[in-house]
XYZ file of C-alpha atoms in Angstrom:
226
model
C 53.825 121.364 184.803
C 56.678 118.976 185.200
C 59.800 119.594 183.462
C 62.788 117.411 182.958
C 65.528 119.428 183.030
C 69.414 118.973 181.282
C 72.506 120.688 182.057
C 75.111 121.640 179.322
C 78.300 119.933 178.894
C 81.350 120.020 181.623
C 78.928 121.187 184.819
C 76.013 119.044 187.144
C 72.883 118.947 187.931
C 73.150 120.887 191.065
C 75.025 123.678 189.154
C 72.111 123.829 186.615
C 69.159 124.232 189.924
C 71.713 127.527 190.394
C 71.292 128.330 186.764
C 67.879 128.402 186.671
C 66.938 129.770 189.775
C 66.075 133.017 188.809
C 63.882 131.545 186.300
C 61.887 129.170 188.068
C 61.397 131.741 191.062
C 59.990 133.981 188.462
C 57.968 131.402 187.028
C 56.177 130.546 190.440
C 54.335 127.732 192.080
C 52.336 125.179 190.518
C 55.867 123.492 188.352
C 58.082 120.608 189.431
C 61.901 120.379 188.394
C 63.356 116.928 187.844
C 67.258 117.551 187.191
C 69.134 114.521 185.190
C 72.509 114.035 185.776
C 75.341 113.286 183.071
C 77.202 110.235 183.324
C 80.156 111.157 181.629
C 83.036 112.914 183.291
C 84.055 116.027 181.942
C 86.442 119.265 182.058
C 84.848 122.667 183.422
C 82.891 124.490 181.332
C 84.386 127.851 180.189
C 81.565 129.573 181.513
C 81.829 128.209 185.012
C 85.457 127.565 185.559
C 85.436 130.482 188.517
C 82.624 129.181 189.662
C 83.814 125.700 191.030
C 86.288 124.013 192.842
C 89.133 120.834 191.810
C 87.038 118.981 194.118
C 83.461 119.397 191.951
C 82.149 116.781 190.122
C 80.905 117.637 186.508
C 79.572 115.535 183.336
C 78.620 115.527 179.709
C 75.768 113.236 178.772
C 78.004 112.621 175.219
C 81.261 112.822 173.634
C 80.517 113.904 170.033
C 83.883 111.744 169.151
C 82.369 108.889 170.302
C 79.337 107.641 168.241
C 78.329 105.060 170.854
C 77.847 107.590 173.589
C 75.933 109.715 171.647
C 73.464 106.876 170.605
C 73.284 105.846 174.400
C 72.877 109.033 175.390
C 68.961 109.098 173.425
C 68.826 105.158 174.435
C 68.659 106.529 178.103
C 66.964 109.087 177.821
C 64.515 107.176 176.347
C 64.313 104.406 179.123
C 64.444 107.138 181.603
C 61.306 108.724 180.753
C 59.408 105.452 180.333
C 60.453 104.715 183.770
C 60.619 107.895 185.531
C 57.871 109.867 183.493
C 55.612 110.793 182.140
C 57.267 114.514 182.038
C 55.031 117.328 180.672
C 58.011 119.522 179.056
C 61.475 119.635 179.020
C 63.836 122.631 179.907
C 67.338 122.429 178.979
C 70.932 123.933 178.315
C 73.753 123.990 176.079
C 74.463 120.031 175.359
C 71.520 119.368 177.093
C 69.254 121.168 174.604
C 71.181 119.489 172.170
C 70.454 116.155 173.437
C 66.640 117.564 173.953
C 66.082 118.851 170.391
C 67.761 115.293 169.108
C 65.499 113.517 170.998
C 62.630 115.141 170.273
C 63.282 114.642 166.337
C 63.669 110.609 167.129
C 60.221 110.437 168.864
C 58.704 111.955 166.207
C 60.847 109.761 163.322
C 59.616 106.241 165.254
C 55.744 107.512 165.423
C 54.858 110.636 163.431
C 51.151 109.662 164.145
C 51.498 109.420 167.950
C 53.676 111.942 168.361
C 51.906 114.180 167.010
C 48.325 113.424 168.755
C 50.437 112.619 172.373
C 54.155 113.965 172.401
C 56.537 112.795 174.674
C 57.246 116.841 175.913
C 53.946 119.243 175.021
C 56.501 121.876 175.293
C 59.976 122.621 175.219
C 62.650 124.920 176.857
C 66.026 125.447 175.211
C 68.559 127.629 176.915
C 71.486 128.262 173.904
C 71.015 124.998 172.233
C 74.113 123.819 170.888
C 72.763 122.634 167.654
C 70.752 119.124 166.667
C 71.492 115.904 165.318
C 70.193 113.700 162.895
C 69.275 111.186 164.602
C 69.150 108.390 162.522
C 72.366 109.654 161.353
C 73.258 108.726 164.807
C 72.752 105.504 164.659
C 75.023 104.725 161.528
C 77.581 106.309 163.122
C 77.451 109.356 161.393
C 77.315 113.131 162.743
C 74.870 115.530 160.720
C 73.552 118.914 161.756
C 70.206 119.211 161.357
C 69.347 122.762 160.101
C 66.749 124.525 158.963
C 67.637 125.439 155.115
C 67.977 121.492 154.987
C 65.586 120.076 157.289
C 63.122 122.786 157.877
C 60.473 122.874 160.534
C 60.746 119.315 162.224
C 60.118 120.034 165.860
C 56.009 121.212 166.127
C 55.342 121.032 169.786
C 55.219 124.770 171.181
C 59.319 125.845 171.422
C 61.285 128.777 173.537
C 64.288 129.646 172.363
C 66.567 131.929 174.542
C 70.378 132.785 174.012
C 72.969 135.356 174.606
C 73.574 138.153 171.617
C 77.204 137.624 172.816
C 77.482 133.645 172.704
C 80.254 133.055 170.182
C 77.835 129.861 169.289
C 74.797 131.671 169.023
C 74.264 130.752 165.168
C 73.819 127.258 166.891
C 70.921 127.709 169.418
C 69.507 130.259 166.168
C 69.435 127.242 164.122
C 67.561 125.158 166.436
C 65.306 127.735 166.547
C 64.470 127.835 163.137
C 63.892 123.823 163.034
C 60.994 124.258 165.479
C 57.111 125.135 163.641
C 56.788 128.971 163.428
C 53.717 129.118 164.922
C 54.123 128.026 168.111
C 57.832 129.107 169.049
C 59.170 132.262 171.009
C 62.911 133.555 170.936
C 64.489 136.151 172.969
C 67.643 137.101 172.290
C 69.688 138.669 175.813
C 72.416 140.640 176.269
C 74.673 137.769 177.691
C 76.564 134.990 176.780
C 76.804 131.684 176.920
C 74.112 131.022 180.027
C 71.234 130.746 181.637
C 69.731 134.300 182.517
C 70.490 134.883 186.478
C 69.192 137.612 189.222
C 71.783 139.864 187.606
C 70.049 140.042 184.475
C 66.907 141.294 185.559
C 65.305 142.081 181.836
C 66.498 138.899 180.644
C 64.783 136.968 183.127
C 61.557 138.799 182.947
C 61.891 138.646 179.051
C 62.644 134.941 179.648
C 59.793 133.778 181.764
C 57.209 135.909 179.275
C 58.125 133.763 176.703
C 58.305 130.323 178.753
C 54.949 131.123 180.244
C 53.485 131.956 176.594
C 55.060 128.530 175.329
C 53.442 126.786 178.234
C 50.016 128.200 177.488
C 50.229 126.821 174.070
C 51.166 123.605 174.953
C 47.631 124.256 177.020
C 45.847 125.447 174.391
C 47.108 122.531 172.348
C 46.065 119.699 174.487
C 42.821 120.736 174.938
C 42.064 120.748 171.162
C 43.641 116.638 171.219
């Protein structure tokens, strides 16, 4: 399976292969990992601050203050895959997720019909998900949560959900959750915080990879019955 993978906000690509290392190892051969950069300069994440130096270069794909970057960010995306793809799933962070989830709802707002019978991602990956956007909300210059007591279950290809029981944000990456179909999504909730499960969280990763692995084999399961 190829993924296309997004890092969170204030860190790089090549911090994000680090992040997920543990993971992918786990989830073994036969998977490719495209990592997309940010464009937009940013500040250290909290997170990582002790884990890189003044001289590091890290990015945000958005600024939620600014609309326009926010409606590029999807825009790019978007030309991205239709020149770099096609990708079978996505797996992403944070902001990244964020930017995932949105995008995922805007595919499937332009052409329920195809979406639906070929998605852009048969599967998705979301590593504490820092909440959704509307998009079309987006584009009137607008910011509006999308969450599941308004929205409900808007996201049907097969979902994992994974975030830390002590991420201040969780409620965020819980909503997300809860705007993806029932049927066909997996949560686990870790121990941690605000990150990506390493080689020093051992249960978390196995936990992790179960679920990834199960979402994968519905995605499967899925295509075959197209």
């Amino acid at each position: 399976m190829r993924f296309l993978c997004l890092h969170g906000s204030g860190t790089n690509s090549k911090i994000f292969e680090t992040q997920t290392a543990a993971i992918r190892y786990s989830l073994g051969d036969g998977h490719t990992y495209e990592f997309v950069e940010g464009t937009m300069p940013a500040a250290a994440a909290p997170e990582i601050k002790e884990l890189v130096s003044p001289t590091d270069e890290l990015f945000s794909y958005i600024n939620l203050e600014n609309m326009e970057s926010c409606v590029s960010a999807l825009a790019n995306l978007d030309s991205y895959i239709a020149t770099e793809g096609p990708f079978d799933a996505v797996l992403a962070f944070s902001q990244g997720a964020m930017i995932a989830a949105s995008y995922i709802t805007w595919k499937l707002r332009q052409n329920p019909a195809l979406e639906r019978k070929s998605p852009t991602f048969k599967c998705a990956v979301f590593f504490s998900a820092w909440s959704a956007y509307d998009p079309d909300a987006l584009w009137k210059g607008k910011l509006r949560v999308l969450t599941p007591s308004v929205d409900g279950e808007i996201i049907h290809i097969p979902t994992a959900h994974i975030w830390g029981r002590n991420d201040k944000v969780s409620i965020k990456a819980s909503d997300v959750s809860g705007l993806c179909a029932a049927g066909t999504r997996q949560v686990h909730v870790h121990e941690g915080g605000h990150e990506v499960p390493g080689a020093r969280m051992s249960h978390a990763v196995k936990s992790s990879v179960r679920i990834i692995r199960r979402v994968i084999s519905s995605a499967g399961e899925i295509n075959r019955d197209a």
